[in-house]
Amino acid sequence: MSGPLSPRDMTASGLCTGCGSCAAMTGPADARLDWDVEGQLKPAAPEGWRRERSARFSRLCPFSPSARDEDEIAQQRFPGAPEQDPWIGRFAAAYVGHAAERDYRDRGSSGGMVSWVAAELLRGGLVDGVAHVVRADPAAEGRLFRYSISRSRDALMEGAQSRYYPVEMSAILREMRDVPGRYAIVGIPCFIKAVNLAMLDDPLLRERVAFTLGLVCGHMKSRQMVDSFAWQMGLDPAAVAAVDYRVKDASRPANWYRARLAARDGEERQQDWWHLVDGDWGSGFFQNRACDYCDDVVAETADICFGDAWVEPYSSDGRGTNVVVVRSPVLHRLVQAAMGEGRLALQPVDAVFIRETQAAGFRQRRDGLAYRLAWRRTGVKPRKRVQPSASHLGWRRKLIYRLRHRISRGSSTAFRAAHALGRPGLFLSWGRVMVTLYHGLTYSRGWLGRMFDRAERLLGKEGKGG
């Protein structure tokens, strides 16, 4: 498909992330985002949106083939960056460590660096508000989390946790355009790219968005994952009032995720992710369809990016450790000054170290993406920095990507069928079969793993792993 595009075109092609930029920047007054059948947020508006605004929308949607890519945006935003890496993008410096002052590390899901930088921007008067994700009232708002603008440290710290749940930015982008001030936005790579595209198109937003704080992203989950967790913990999904996806425990390794769900009556349940059928992140349960076509792991268009340090000894440290990629000269000076004052405990690292901490994500977004781009598809054709290729992978790695794709699509279908019939066990049984197959294929576990290993020896050894 060529020519101007609409939100409907992108949604139908599975390329809509639900960021809400389109509703804020190009939609009519009644443009909004609603829940679709897969538990993702998608744009909804009259047909006039398509007729009157499609040309501008094509420039602003982060997955539109007509929009600038991450390299183009970063070159314009960070022309003086001293470092450039094909995986990390342009940057000034990279670090590993944590916030050393107050309670930032204790209250954050990782090393506390996201909250520290956001709070420091407020404290220093560099911004008037920070847009980030906070808890919502599901009874009043129909969702567990939403974007909000915090103007104090106390309000900011209410959002100091990981949120694996669909959110959208239309309300806060409208607020930034309506209310004078300087703002920072915290978001995953595609959301930050959408903000940058909006700033390039809108001088008012460009004036008011002072900083973008990116988050390393594996992929986006649907809200169905919360309901699935509730089923498996013995709670009524409709009664869930709050979710903590990563309960922090300094006595356990940081990568041992444990989820906590709270019901409206105060009852709480907890469970380790590895005991949940959809708890293996890499298997792709409830993944947003657009994530299959993303090539940005470390928010290459953000002024600064934060992730977990998923290498030893950091991944075993239950207190949490961040990797930080700094691109903005202003933020680099801020970080360096705080390191010198002992407020941040950071050590310099290089691009290779950053890549190693996110190795599985880069495999999925580069090798896997090249393979998926070679598949036949209809509708809008993605324009990515990765070239389509089916020849660079062996048969087992191809099967892993095929199975991961099937799980991401099939999990929503199986969930909806189980929900409609009132039989959660149908979904859980399907999920157990899929994850057993995935673990055998990917990690050589069980009798299936032995079978795949035997086939590999017969057909020729080829790499696996998440």
XYZ file of C-alpha atoms in Angstrom:
466
model
C 0.000 0.000 0.000
C 1.375 3.412 -0.958
C 0.213 6.990 -0.604
C -1.290 8.680 2.475
C -2.285 6.303 5.266
C -4.885 6.380 8.014
C -5.018 4.895 11.515
C -7.387 2.304 10.093
C -4.787 1.245 7.509
C -2.110 0.831 10.176
C -4.403 -1.032 12.548
C -5.578 -3.413 9.833
C -1.954 -4.105 8.896
C -0.969 -4.901 12.499
C 1.388 -1.913 12.667
C -0.401 0.252 15.240
C 1.302 0.498 18.638
C -1.610 2.347 20.244
C 0.623 5.255 21.290
C -2.174 7.812 20.831
C -0.038 10.357 18.982
C -2.411 10.228 16.022
C -5.433 11.114 18.167
C -3.608 14.057 19.755
C -1.895 15.423 16.644
C -4.137 14.621 13.672
C -7.466 13.396 14.968
C -10.752 15.306 15.096
C -12.082 16.457 18.451
C -13.733 13.109 19.176
C -10.678 11.021 18.246
C -9.832 8.530 20.963
C -8.300 5.146 21.631
C -10.483 2.192 22.580
C -9.811 -1.407 23.553
C -9.801 -3.908 20.696
C -10.622 -7.611 20.964
C -6.987 -8.458 21.735
C -6.814 -6.153 24.750
C -4.747 -3.499 22.960
C -5.528 0.209 22.608
C -6.351 1.260 19.045
C -7.527 4.574 17.496
C -11.223 5.131 16.906
C -12.699 8.124 15.075
C -15.046 9.056 12.229
C -14.093 8.428 8.612
C -13.221 12.123 8.282
C -9.960 11.332 10.028
C -8.911 9.365 6.955
C -10.053 11.872 4.322
C -8.812 15.090 5.862
C -5.713 14.204 7.840
C -4.103 11.138 6.289
C -1.102 12.969 4.772
C -0.054 14.394 8.129
C -0.787 11.128 9.905
C 1.552 9.330 7.473
C 4.417 11.558 8.634
C 3.661 11.146 12.346
C 2.857 7.466 12.932
C 6.039 5.768 14.250
C 5.471 2.663 12.107
C 4.400 4.470 8.946
C 6.700 3.778 5.987
C 6.424 7.507 5.165
C 7.788 8.632 8.549
C 11.438 9.399 9.259
C 13.314 6.465 10.721
C 15.328 6.412 13.951
C 18.628 7.142 12.207
C 17.226 10.264 10.531
C 15.693 11.558 13.761
C 18.815 10.864 15.824
C 21.076 12.534 13.265
C 19.014 15.693 13.499
C 18.638 15.592 17.290
C 22.186 14.544 18.254
C 24.481 15.755 15.453
C 27.453 16.146 17.776
C 27.228 12.738 19.468
C 30.809 11.442 19.825
C 29.791 7.765 19.616
C 27.799 5.930 16.973
C 26.944 2.240 16.986
C 24.731 0.283 14.549
C 22.861 -1.316 17.480
C 22.816 1.495 20.046
C 22.632 4.492 17.714
C 24.215 7.871 18.469
C 25.246 8.511 22.068
C 27.563 10.513 24.283
C 28.289 7.914 26.969
C 26.980 4.691 28.508
C 26.994 3.531 32.114
C 25.991 0.692 34.419
C 24.952 1.227 38.035
C 22.231 2.740 40.170
C 20.972 5.803 41.995
C 22.855 6.141 45.294
C 20.742 8.722 47.134
C 17.410 8.596 48.929
C 14.987 5.790 48.066
C 15.163 5.800 44.271
C 16.768 2.373 43.969
C 14.531 0.779 46.613
C 11.301 2.040 45.063
C 12.219 1.429 41.428
C 11.952 -1.948 39.730
C 15.602 -1.676 38.689
C 18.379 0.682 39.777
C 16.160 3.732 40.252
C 17.780 5.764 37.485
C 14.573 6.661 35.613
C 12.971 8.216 38.685
C 16.229 9.895 39.707
C 16.716 11.671 36.373
C 13.054 12.676 36.181
C 13.096 14.013 39.749
C 16.379 15.827 39.141
C 14.876 17.598 36.142
C 12.014 18.788 38.353
C 14.309 19.723 41.246
C 16.609 21.748 39.011
C 13.758 23.595 37.318
C 14.664 22.162 33.923
C 11.075 20.991 33.485
C 7.710 21.878 34.998
C 6.221 18.404 34.645
C 7.100 14.818 33.791
C 4.744 12.627 31.760
C 4.936 9.020 32.906
C 2.732 5.998 33.628
C 0.862 5.781 36.941
C -1.823 3.576 38.422
C -5.404 4.205 37.346
C -8.709 3.377 39.004
C -10.098 0.446 36.993
C -13.622 0.943 38.328
C -13.720 4.579 37.193
C -11.402 4.526 34.182
C -11.681 1.005 32.790
C -7.922 0.433 32.937
C -5.184 -0.273 35.471
C -2.599 2.262 34.253
C -2.527 5.549 32.364
C -0.199 8.395 31.454
C -0.188 11.391 33.787
C 1.899 14.545 34.236
C 3.570 14.816 37.645
C 4.799 18.158 38.907
C 6.377 17.071 42.208
C 8.744 14.360 43.381
C 6.061 12.721 45.539
C 3.691 12.433 42.588
C 6.519 11.232 40.382
C 7.485 8.411 42.741
C 3.981 6.962 42.485
C 5.007 5.769 39.023
C 8.362 4.257 40.005
C 7.686 0.716 38.753
C 7.581 -1.278 35.513
C 4.194 -1.352 33.752
C 3.657 -4.129 31.205
C 0.233 -2.877 30.205
C -1.195 -0.870 27.271
C -1.209 2.894 27.738
C -1.528 5.828 25.340
C -0.336 9.447 25.251
C -3.153 11.401 23.594
C -4.326 13.149 26.789
C -0.877 14.223 27.956
C 0.162 15.439 24.491
C -2.999 17.559 24.359
C -2.274 18.875 27.833
C 1.251 19.853 26.838
C -0.074 21.784 23.880
C -2.767 23.490 25.998
C -0.777 24.282 29.155
C 2.425 26.345 28.791
C 5.553 24.910 30.380
C 8.502 22.626 29.761
C 8.001 18.889 29.970
C 9.832 15.577 30.007
C 8.247 12.383 28.667
C 9.111 8.847 29.798
C 8.295 6.141 27.273
C 9.234 3.041 25.337
C 11.102 3.415 22.011
C 8.120 3.640 19.637
C 6.363 6.156 21.907
C 9.488 8.319 22.089
C 9.824 8.118 18.311
C 6.189 9.239 17.981
C 6.896 12.210 20.269
C 9.926 13.183 18.195
C 7.932 12.965 14.958
C 5.248 15.141 16.538
C 7.861 17.699 17.633
C 9.331 17.842 14.137
C 5.858 18.631 12.817
C 4.589 20.958 15.571
C 6.680 23.986 16.701
C 4.598 24.414 19.874
C 5.258 20.861 21.035
C 8.895 21.218 20.032
C 9.155 24.229 22.328
C 7.505 22.518 25.293
C 8.955 19.002 25.263
C 12.379 19.607 26.750
C 13.548 16.016 27.338
C 12.614 12.488 26.332
C 13.484 9.604 28.660
C 13.469 6.249 26.891
C 12.988 2.756 28.289
C 14.565 -0.379 26.836
C 11.688 -2.484 25.500
C 11.279 -6.186 24.770
C 7.721 -5.830 23.480
C 4.339 -4.511 24.611
C 1.797 -6.775 26.317
C -1.981 -6.655 26.140
C -4.258 -6.216 29.142
C -5.264 -9.865 28.745
C -2.035 -10.840 30.512
C -3.362 -9.399 33.776
C -6.538 -11.477 33.446
C -4.463 -14.573 32.723
C -2.317 -13.933 35.795
C -5.514 -13.510 37.855
C -6.896 -16.838 36.623
C -3.697 -18.592 37.603
C -3.600 -16.956 41.042
C -7.225 -17.785 41.811
C -8.633 -14.259 41.507
C -11.568 -12.941 39.514
C -10.015 -10.809 36.737
C -12.879 -8.295 37.030
C -11.997 -7.746 40.694
C -8.307 -6.898 40.153
C -7.642 -3.368 41.384
C -3.839 -3.161 41.283
C -0.869 -4.994 39.767
C 2.808 -5.010 40.651
C 4.583 -6.834 37.837
C 7.967 -6.954 39.570
C 7.827 -7.282 43.347
C 11.251 -6.207 44.550
C 13.174 -8.464 46.931
C 16.854 -7.758 47.533
C 17.377 -11.377 48.644
C 16.444 -12.758 45.201
C 18.092 -12.257 41.793
C 16.693 -9.283 39.903
C 15.651 -11.470 36.959
C 13.413 -13.668 39.171
C 10.235 -11.728 38.432
C 7.380 -12.088 40.896
C 3.931 -10.593 40.238
C 1.473 -9.362 42.871
C -2.223 -8.778 42.200
C -4.578 -7.015 44.608
C -8.366 -7.319 44.475
C -10.878 -4.621 45.355
C -11.667 -6.332 48.670
C -8.008 -6.123 49.697
C -7.080 -9.736 48.994
C -3.595 -10.148 47.506
C -1.962 -12.999 45.604
C 1.645 -13.400 44.458
C 3.349 -15.782 42.069
C 6.738 -16.095 40.392
C 6.553 -15.555 36.658
C 8.172 -18.891 35.859
C 5.201 -20.695 37.459
C 2.802 -18.900 35.091
C 2.158 -20.410 31.650
C 2.715 -17.005 30.012
C 5.568 -16.017 32.314
C 8.401 -16.619 29.806
C 8.754 -13.161 28.305
C 10.603 -14.313 25.206
C 7.861 -16.724 24.159
C 5.716 -13.746 23.133
C 2.382 -14.322 24.904
C -0.019 -11.381 24.405
C 2.472 -9.371 22.337
C 1.289 -6.326 20.400
C 1.358 -7.200 16.690
C 3.382 -4.098 15.781
C 6.274 -5.284 17.964
C 7.111 -7.886 15.318
C 8.245 -4.982 13.112
C 10.279 -2.863 15.520
C 14.056 -2.453 15.161
C 14.714 -0.092 18.091
C 15.636 -1.739 21.411
C 17.290 1.150 23.269
C 15.117 4.165 22.353
C 17.610 5.586 19.878
C 15.717 8.883 19.543
C 15.551 9.581 23.303
C 17.782 12.062 25.153
C 18.615 9.287 27.593
C 17.666 5.616 27.793
C 17.431 3.177 30.719
C 17.312 -0.600 30.896
C 18.085 -3.515 33.179
C 21.637 -4.833 33.298
C 20.855 -8.428 32.310
C 24.412 -9.749 32.667
C 26.243 -11.087 35.695
C 26.922 -10.080 38.359
C 24.170 -7.458 37.985
C 21.269 -9.748 37.043
C 21.724 -11.634 40.337
C 21.664 -8.450 42.416
C 18.112 -8.175 43.722
C 18.556 -4.501 44.555
C 18.441 -3.746 40.802
C 20.943 -2.279 38.355
C 20.461 -0.019 35.340
C 22.273 0.418 32.091
C 22.095 4.029 30.923
C 22.713 5.411 27.438
C 23.081 9.211 27.433
C 22.660 11.235 24.237
C 21.770 14.766 25.350
C 24.786 16.939 26.295
C 22.678 18.615 29.001
C 21.783 15.298 30.602
C 25.327 14.043 30.237
C 26.599 17.001 32.257
C 23.863 16.429 34.838
C 24.805 12.747 35.218
C 28.539 13.458 35.391
C 28.053 16.098 38.077
C 25.946 13.719 40.186
C 28.566 10.970 39.809
C 31.212 13.353 41.082
C 29.025 14.203 44.091
C 28.420 10.534 44.916
C 24.693 10.784 44.219
C 24.926 8.244 41.394
C 26.947 5.023 41.513
C 27.727 4.545 37.825
C 30.628 3.034 35.907
C 31.364 3.807 32.228
C 30.767 0.958 29.762
C 30.919 0.641 25.980
C 28.370 -0.210 23.305
C 29.384 -3.886 23.344
C 28.433 -4.118 27.027
C 25.051 -2.498 26.370
C 24.382 -4.945 23.532
C 25.255 -7.899 25.767
C 22.775 -6.792 28.421
C 19.976 -6.837 25.820
C 21.255 -9.669 23.618
C 17.931 -11.505 23.291
C 16.099 -8.310 22.377
C 18.610 -7.471 19.667
C 18.360 -10.967 18.188
C 14.572 -10.616 18.003
C 14.713 -7.077 16.553
C 17.498 -7.670 14.043
C 17.923 -11.326 12.995
C 14.299 -12.133 13.713
C 13.018 -8.959 12.080
C 14.995 -9.623 8.905
C 13.348 -13.039 8.704
C 9.831 -11.719 9.408
C 10.236 -8.998 6.773
C 10.854 -11.775 4.234
C 7.413 -13.298 4.937
C 4.611 -12.536 2.525
C 2.165 -9.969 3.906
C -0.661 -7.761 2.687
C -1.512 -4.172 3.526
C 1.040 -1.593 4.603
C 4.634 -2.695 4.036
C 6.989 -1.672 6.883
C 10.089 0.325 5.989
C 12.815 -0.716 8.405
C 16.569 -0.310 8.723
C 16.928 -4.097 8.597
C 16.897 -5.741 5.181
C 14.581 -8.727 4.561
C 16.431 -12.030 4.558
C 15.534 -15.694 5.000
C 18.996 -17.064 4.201
C 20.973 -15.873 7.239
C 19.322 -18.265 9.702
C 19.308 -22.023 10.149
C 16.188 -24.161 10.323
C 15.969 -24.237 14.125
C 16.271 -20.499 14.567
C 13.608 -20.009 11.894
C 11.304 -22.399 13.765
C 11.853 -20.401 16.965
C 10.741 -17.189 15.257
C 7.781 -18.935 13.628
C 6.666 -20.411 16.937
C 7.115 -17.131 18.805
C 4.974 -15.434 16.157
C 2.319 -18.146 16.463
C 2.230 -17.846 20.259
C 1.885 -14.060 20.113
C -1.073 -14.370 17.730
C -2.660 -17.486 19.161
C -2.532 -16.483 22.833
C -5.160 -13.791 22.334
C -7.422 -16.116 20.335
C -7.134 -18.892 22.917
C -7.734 -16.420 25.736
C -10.859 -14.982 24.118
C -12.300 -18.450 23.523
C -11.664 -19.478 27.127
C -13.153 -16.222 28.414
C -16.273 -16.527 26.246
C -16.885 -20.106 27.400
C -16.082 -19.335 31.025
C -13.386 -22.024 31.025
C -9.940 -20.580 31.850
C -8.481 -24.072 31.730
C -8.796 -24.084 27.942
C -6.367 -21.211 27.627
C -4.047 -22.554 30.307
C -3.901 -25.986 28.649
C -3.139 -24.390 25.282
C -0.499 -22.220 26.906
C 1.222 -25.154 28.593
C 1.462 -27.005 25.291
C 2.901 -23.949 23.546
C 5.438 -23.119 26.225
C 6.570 -26.760 26.443
C 7.150 -26.755 22.694
C 8.892 -23.370 22.878
C 11.218 -24.440 25.707
C 12.108 -27.670 23.952
C 12.875 -25.879 20.699
C 14.652 -22.875 22.203
C 16.355 -24.210 25.331
C 16.554 -27.994 24.631
C 14.345 -28.809 27.619
C 12.579 -32.137 28.124
C 11.991 -34.913 25.622
C 11.131 -32.373 22.923
C 14.476 -30.714 23.455
C 16.264 -34.011 23.084
C 14.341 -34.631 19.865
C 15.302 -31.228 18.424
C 18.927 -31.720 19.484
C 18.992 -35.086 17.755
C 17.571 -33.549 14.584
C 20.145 -30.794 14.830
C 22.974 -33.309 14.956
C 21.582 -35.058 11.887
C 20.860 -31.936 9.862
C 23.756 -29.785 11.019
C 24.221 -27.763 14.191
C 22.657 -24.310 14.237
C 22.353 -21.713 16.977
C 19.411 -21.430 19.318
C 18.720 -19.523 22.511
C 16.224 -16.808 23.323
